[in-house]
Coordinates of C-alpha atoms and ligand atoms in Angstrom, one line a residue:
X227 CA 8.3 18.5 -73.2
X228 CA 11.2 17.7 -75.8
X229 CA 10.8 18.8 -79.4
X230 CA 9.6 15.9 -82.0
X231 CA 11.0 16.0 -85.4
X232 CA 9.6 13.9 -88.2
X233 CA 11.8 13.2 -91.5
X234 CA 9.3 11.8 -94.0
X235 CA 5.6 13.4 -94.7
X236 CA 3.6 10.2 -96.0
X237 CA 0.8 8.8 -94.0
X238 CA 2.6 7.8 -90.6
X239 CA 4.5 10.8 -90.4
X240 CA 1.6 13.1 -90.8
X241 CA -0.3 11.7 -88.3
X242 CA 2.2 12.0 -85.8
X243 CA 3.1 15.4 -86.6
X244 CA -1.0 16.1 -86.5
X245 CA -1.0 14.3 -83.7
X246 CA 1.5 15.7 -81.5
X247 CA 1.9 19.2 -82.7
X248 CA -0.9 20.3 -80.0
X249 CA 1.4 19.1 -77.3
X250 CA 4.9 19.7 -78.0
X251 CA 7.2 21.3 -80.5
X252 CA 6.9 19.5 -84.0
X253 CA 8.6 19.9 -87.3
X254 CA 7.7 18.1 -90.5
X255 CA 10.5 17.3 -92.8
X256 CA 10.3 16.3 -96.3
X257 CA 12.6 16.4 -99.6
X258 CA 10.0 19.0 -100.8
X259 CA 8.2 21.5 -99.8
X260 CA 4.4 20.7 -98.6
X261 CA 1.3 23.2 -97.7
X262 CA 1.5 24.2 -94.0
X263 CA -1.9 24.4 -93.9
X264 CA -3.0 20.4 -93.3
X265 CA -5.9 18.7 -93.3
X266 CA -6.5 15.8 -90.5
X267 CA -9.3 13.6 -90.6
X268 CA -10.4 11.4 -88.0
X269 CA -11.4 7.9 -87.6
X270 CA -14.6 9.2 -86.5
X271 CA -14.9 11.9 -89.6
X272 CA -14.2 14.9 -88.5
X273 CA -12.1 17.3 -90.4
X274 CA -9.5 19.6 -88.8
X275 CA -7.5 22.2 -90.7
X276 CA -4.1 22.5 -88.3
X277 CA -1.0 24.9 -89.1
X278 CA 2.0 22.7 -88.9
X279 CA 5.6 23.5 -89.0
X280 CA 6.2 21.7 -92.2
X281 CA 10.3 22.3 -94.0
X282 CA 12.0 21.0 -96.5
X283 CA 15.3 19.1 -95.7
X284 CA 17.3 22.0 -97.0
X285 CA 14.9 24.8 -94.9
X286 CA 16.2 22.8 -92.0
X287 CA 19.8 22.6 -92.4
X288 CA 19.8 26.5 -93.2
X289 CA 18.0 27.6 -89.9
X290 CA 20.5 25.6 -87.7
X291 CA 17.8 25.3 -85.5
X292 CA 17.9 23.6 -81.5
X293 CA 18.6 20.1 -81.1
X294 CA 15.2 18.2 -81.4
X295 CA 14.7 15.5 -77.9
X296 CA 13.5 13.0 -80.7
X297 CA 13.8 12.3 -84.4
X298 CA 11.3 10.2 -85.9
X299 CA 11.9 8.7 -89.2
X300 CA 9.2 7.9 -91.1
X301 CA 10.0 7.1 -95.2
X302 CA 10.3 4.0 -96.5
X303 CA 12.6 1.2 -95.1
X304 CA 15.1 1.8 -98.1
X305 CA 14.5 5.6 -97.8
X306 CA 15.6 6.0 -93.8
X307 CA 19.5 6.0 -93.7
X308 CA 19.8 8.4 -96.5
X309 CA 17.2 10.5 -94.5
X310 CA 18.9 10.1 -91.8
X311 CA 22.4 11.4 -93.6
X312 CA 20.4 14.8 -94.9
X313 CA 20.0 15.8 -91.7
X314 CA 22.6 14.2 -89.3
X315 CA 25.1 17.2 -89.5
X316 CA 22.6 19.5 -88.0
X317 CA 21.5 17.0 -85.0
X318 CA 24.3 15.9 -82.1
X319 CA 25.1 12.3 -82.2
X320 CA 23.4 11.6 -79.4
X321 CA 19.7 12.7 -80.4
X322 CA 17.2 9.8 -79.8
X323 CA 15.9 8.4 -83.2
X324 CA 12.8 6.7 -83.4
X325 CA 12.5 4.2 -87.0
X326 CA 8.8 3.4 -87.9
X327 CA 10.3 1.2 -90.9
X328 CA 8.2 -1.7 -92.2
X329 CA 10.8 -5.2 -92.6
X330 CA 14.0 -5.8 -90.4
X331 CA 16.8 -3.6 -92.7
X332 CA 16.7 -0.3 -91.7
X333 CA 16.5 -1.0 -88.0
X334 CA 19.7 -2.8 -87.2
X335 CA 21.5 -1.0 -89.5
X336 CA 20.7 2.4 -87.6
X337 CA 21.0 0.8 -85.1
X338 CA 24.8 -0.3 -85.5
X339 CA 25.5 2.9 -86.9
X340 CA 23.9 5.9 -84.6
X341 CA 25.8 6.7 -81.3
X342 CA 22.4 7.9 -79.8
X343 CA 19.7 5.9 -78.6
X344 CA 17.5 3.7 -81.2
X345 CA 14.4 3.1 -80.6
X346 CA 12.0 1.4 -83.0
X347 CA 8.1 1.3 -83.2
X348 CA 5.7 -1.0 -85.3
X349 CA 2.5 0.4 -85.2
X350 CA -1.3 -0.8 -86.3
X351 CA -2.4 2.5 -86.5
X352 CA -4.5 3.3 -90.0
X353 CA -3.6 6.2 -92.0
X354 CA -3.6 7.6 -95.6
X355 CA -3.0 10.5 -97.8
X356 CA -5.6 12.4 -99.3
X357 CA -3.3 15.0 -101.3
X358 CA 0.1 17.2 -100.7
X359 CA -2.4 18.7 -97.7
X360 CA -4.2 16.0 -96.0
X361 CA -3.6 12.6 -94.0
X362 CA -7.1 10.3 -93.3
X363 CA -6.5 8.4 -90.0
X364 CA -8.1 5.9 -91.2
X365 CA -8.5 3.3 -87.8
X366 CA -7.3 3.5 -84.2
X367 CA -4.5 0.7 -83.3
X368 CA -1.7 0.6 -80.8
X369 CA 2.1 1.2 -81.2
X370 CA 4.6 -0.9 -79.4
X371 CA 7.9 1.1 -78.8
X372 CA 11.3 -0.4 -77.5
X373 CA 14.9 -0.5 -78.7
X374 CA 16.7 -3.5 -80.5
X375 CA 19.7 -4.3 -77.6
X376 CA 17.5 -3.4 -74.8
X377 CA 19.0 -0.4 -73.1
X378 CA 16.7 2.5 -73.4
X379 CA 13.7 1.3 -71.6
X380 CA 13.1 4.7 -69.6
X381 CA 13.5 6.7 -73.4
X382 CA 10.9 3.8 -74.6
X383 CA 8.7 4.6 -71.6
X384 CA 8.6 8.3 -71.9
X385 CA 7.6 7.8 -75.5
X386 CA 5.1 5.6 -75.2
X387 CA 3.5 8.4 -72.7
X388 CA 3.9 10.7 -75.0
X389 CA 2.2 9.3 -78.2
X390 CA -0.8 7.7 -75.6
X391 CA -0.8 11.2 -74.4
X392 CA -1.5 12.6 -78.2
X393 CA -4.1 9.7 -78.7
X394 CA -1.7 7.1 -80.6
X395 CA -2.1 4.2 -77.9
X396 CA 1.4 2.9 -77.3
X397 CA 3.3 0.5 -75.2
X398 CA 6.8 0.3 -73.9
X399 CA 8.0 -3.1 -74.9
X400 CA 11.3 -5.2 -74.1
X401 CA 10.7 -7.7 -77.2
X402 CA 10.8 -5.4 -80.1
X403 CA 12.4 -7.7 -82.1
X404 CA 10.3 -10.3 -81.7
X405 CA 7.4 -7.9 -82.5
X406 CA 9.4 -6.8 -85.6
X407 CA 10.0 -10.3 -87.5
X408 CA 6.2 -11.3 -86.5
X409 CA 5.3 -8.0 -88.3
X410 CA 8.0 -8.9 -91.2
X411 CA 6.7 -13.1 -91.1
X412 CA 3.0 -11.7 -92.2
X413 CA 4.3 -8.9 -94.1
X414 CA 6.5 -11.3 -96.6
X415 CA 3.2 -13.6 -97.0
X416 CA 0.4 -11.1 -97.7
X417 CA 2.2 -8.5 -100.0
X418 CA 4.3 -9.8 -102.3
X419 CA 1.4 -12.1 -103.4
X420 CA -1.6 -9.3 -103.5
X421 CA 1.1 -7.1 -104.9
X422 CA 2.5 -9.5 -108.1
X423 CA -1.9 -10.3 -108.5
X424 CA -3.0 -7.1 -108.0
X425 CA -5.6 -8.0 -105.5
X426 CA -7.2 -6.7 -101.5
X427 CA -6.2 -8.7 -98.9
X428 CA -9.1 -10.7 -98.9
X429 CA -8.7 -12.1 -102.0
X430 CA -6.0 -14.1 -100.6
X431 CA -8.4 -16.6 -98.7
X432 CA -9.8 -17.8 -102.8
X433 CA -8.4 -20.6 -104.4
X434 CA -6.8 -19.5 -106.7
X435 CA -4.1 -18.0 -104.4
X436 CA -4.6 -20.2 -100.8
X437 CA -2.6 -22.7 -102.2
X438 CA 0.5 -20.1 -102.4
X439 CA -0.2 -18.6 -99.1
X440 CA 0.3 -21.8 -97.2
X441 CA 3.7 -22.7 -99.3
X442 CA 4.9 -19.5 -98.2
X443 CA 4.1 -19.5 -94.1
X444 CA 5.6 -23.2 -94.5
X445 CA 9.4 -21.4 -95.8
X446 CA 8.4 -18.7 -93.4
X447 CA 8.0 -20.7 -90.2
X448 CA 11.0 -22.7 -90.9
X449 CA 12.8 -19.3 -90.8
X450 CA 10.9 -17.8 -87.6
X451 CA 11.7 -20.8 -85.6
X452 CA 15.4 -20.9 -86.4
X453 CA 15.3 -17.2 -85.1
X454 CA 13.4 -18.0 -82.1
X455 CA 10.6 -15.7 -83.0
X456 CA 7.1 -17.6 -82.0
X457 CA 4.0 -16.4 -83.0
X458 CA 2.3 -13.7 -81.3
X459 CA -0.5 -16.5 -80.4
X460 CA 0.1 -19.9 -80.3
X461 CA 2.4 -22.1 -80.3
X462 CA 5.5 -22.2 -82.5
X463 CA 4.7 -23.9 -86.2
X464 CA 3.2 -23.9 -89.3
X465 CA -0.6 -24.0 -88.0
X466 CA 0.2 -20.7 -85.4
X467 CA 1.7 -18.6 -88.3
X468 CA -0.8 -19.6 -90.4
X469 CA -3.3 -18.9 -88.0
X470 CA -2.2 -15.3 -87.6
X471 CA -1.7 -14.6 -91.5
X472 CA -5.5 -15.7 -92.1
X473 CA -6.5 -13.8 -89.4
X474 CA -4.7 -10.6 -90.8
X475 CA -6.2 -11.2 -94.0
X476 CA -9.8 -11.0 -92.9
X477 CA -8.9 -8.0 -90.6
X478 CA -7.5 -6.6 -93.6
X479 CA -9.8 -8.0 -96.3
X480 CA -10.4 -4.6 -98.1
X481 CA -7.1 -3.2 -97.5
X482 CA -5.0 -2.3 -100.7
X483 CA -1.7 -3.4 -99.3
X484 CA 1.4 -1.3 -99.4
X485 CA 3.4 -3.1 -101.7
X486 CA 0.4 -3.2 -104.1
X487 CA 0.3 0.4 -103.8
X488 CA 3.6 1.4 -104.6
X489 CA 3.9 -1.3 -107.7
X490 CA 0.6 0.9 -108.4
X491 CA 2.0 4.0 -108.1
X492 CA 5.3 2.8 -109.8
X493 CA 7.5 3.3 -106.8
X494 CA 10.4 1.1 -105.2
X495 CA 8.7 -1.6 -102.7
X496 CA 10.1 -2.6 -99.4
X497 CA 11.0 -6.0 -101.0
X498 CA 14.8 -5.2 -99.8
X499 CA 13.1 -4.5 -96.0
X500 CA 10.6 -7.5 -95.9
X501 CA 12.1 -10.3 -98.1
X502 CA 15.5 -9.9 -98.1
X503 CA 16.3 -10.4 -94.1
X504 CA 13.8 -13.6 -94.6
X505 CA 16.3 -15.5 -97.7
X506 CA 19.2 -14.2 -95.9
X507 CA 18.3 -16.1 -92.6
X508 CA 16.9 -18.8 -94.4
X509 CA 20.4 -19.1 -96.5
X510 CA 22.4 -18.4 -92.8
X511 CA 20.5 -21.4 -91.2
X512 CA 20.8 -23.2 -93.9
X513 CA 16.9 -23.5 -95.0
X514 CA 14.7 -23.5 -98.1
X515 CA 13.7 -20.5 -99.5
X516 CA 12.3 -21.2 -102.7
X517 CA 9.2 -19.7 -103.0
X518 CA 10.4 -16.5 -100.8
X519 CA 13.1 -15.8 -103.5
X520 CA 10.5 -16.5 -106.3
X521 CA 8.3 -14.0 -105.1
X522 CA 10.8 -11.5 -104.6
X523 CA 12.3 -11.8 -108.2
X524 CA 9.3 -11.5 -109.5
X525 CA 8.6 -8.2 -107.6
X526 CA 12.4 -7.1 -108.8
X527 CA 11.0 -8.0 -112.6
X528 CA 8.1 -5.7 -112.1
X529 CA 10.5 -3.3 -110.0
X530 CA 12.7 -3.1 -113.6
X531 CA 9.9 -2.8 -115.7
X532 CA 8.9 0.5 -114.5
X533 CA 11.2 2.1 -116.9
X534 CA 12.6 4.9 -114.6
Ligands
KPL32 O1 0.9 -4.3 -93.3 C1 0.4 -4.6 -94.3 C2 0.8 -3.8 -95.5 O2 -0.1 -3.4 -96.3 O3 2.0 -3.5 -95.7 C3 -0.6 -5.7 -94.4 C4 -0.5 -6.5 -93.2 C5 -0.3 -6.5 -95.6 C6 -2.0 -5.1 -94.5 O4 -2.3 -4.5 -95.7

């Protein structure tokens, strides 16, 4: 089976590398240098301690090791083209990549830029980190994998076997894209407004907030239609979308979203990933985007406030 490389040690790529280490070759990469010695825990609560071959970015490029069959990259969506740069001059051009990126920025970027195959996944699997040493996977979910222009379907295939193989359920998929912006569509409604409150999910659903949700799916579906992007259920419109962002929300209620937890943790937040593609297809087909950009200066004002 072809080596897995994973550039970026937070929550996703620690549970693939948990994951898949017992079945094929896997390396762990990360600007600095973490514990080999891991701690998994499942969704059902049981603890594992599990060696893994965990190196630092520079550890890497030193060894000159064999070309990996796939390169995942798992960091941030701002964080994945300079992670892919680090380690590019060691990997041939044609090595499959694999983004895991929140948003719609890093994706076609990669995409336009690596020779190779590009294939991107958006996953509902649940995970966190504990400490330097441990990742909780938090909830089972499923992983759609497929590439942006559709022409890697048997790469998209072979992956998908492989991660349902290593217990992360996942699906070859020819509408990646479609899958991405309906990811991106809830993404922009739920975090910049629990992020900017700092509220759980659930607290969306009270008055004090419904009122914004709703103004924001309206912008939001105006956008999705114009890119042809419906609804995973339902019809195209404001009630679908809707529909979908409630329904996330209570499926979520307790969640601390991401945003929330990097303005928490005083780090950069995807804004550039999730609400930038949103007001520059809104400006492109020449649509309202009012509330969108508010929310997203108001998450830069927070962004600059951080004094760092
Ligand atoms: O994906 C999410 C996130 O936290 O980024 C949501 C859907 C908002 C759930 O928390």
């Amino acid at each position: 089976m072809s080596s897995h490389w994973i550039l970026g040690p937070g929550a996703i790529g620690r549970l693939l590398a948990h994951s898949l280490s017992p079945f094929t070759a896997t390396a762990l990469i990360g600007r600095r240098a973490l514990p080999d010695q891991q701690i998994f825990t499942s969704p059902e609560g049981e603890q594992q301690t599990r060696l893994l071959n965990v190196l630092t970015v520079d550890q890497l490029v030193a060894e000159t090791p064999e070309p990996p069959g796939f390169v995942h990259i798992t960091t941030k969506a701002m964080a994945a083209e300079a992670a892919l740069a680090s380690i590019a001059e060691v990997i041939p051009p044609t090595t499959p990549l694999v983004l895991w990126q929140n948003g719609f920025l890093a994706q076609p970027r990669i995409t336009q830029l690596w020779p190779g195959p590009v294939l991107c996944a958006t996953t509902t699997e649940g995970a966190y980190l504990t400490d330097d040493d441990g990742v909780v996977h938090a909830g089972h979910g499923h992983t759609y994998v497929g590439d942006l222009n559709n022409q890697h379907a048997e790469l998209a295939e072979a992956l998908a076997q492989t991660l349902s193989q290593a217990g992360l359920t996942a699906t070859a998929v020819d509408d990646i894209r479609q899958r991405l912006w309906q990811k991106l569509a809830v993404n922009a409604t739920i975090n910049p407004l629990v992020a900017l409150n700092g509220v759980r999910n659930g607290e969306l659903r009270g008055e004090a907030y419904a009122g914004r949700v709703v103004t924001v799916v309206k912008e939001v579906a105006a956008i999705m239609r114009a890119e042809g992007i419906a609804p995973p259920e339902g019809e195209q419109g404001e009630k679908s979308w809707l529909a979908l962002v409630w329904k996330v929300v209570e499926n979520t209620a307790s969640n601390k979203a991401s945003m929330l937890q990097d303005i928490e943790a005083l780090r950069p937040t995807e804004r550039g990933a999730i609400m930038a593609p949103l007001v520059e297809s809104a400006q492109r087909h020449g649509l309202t985007s009012k509330e969108l950009q508010a929310l997203d200066a108001e998450i830069a004002e927070l962004e600059a406030a951080y004094g760092h």
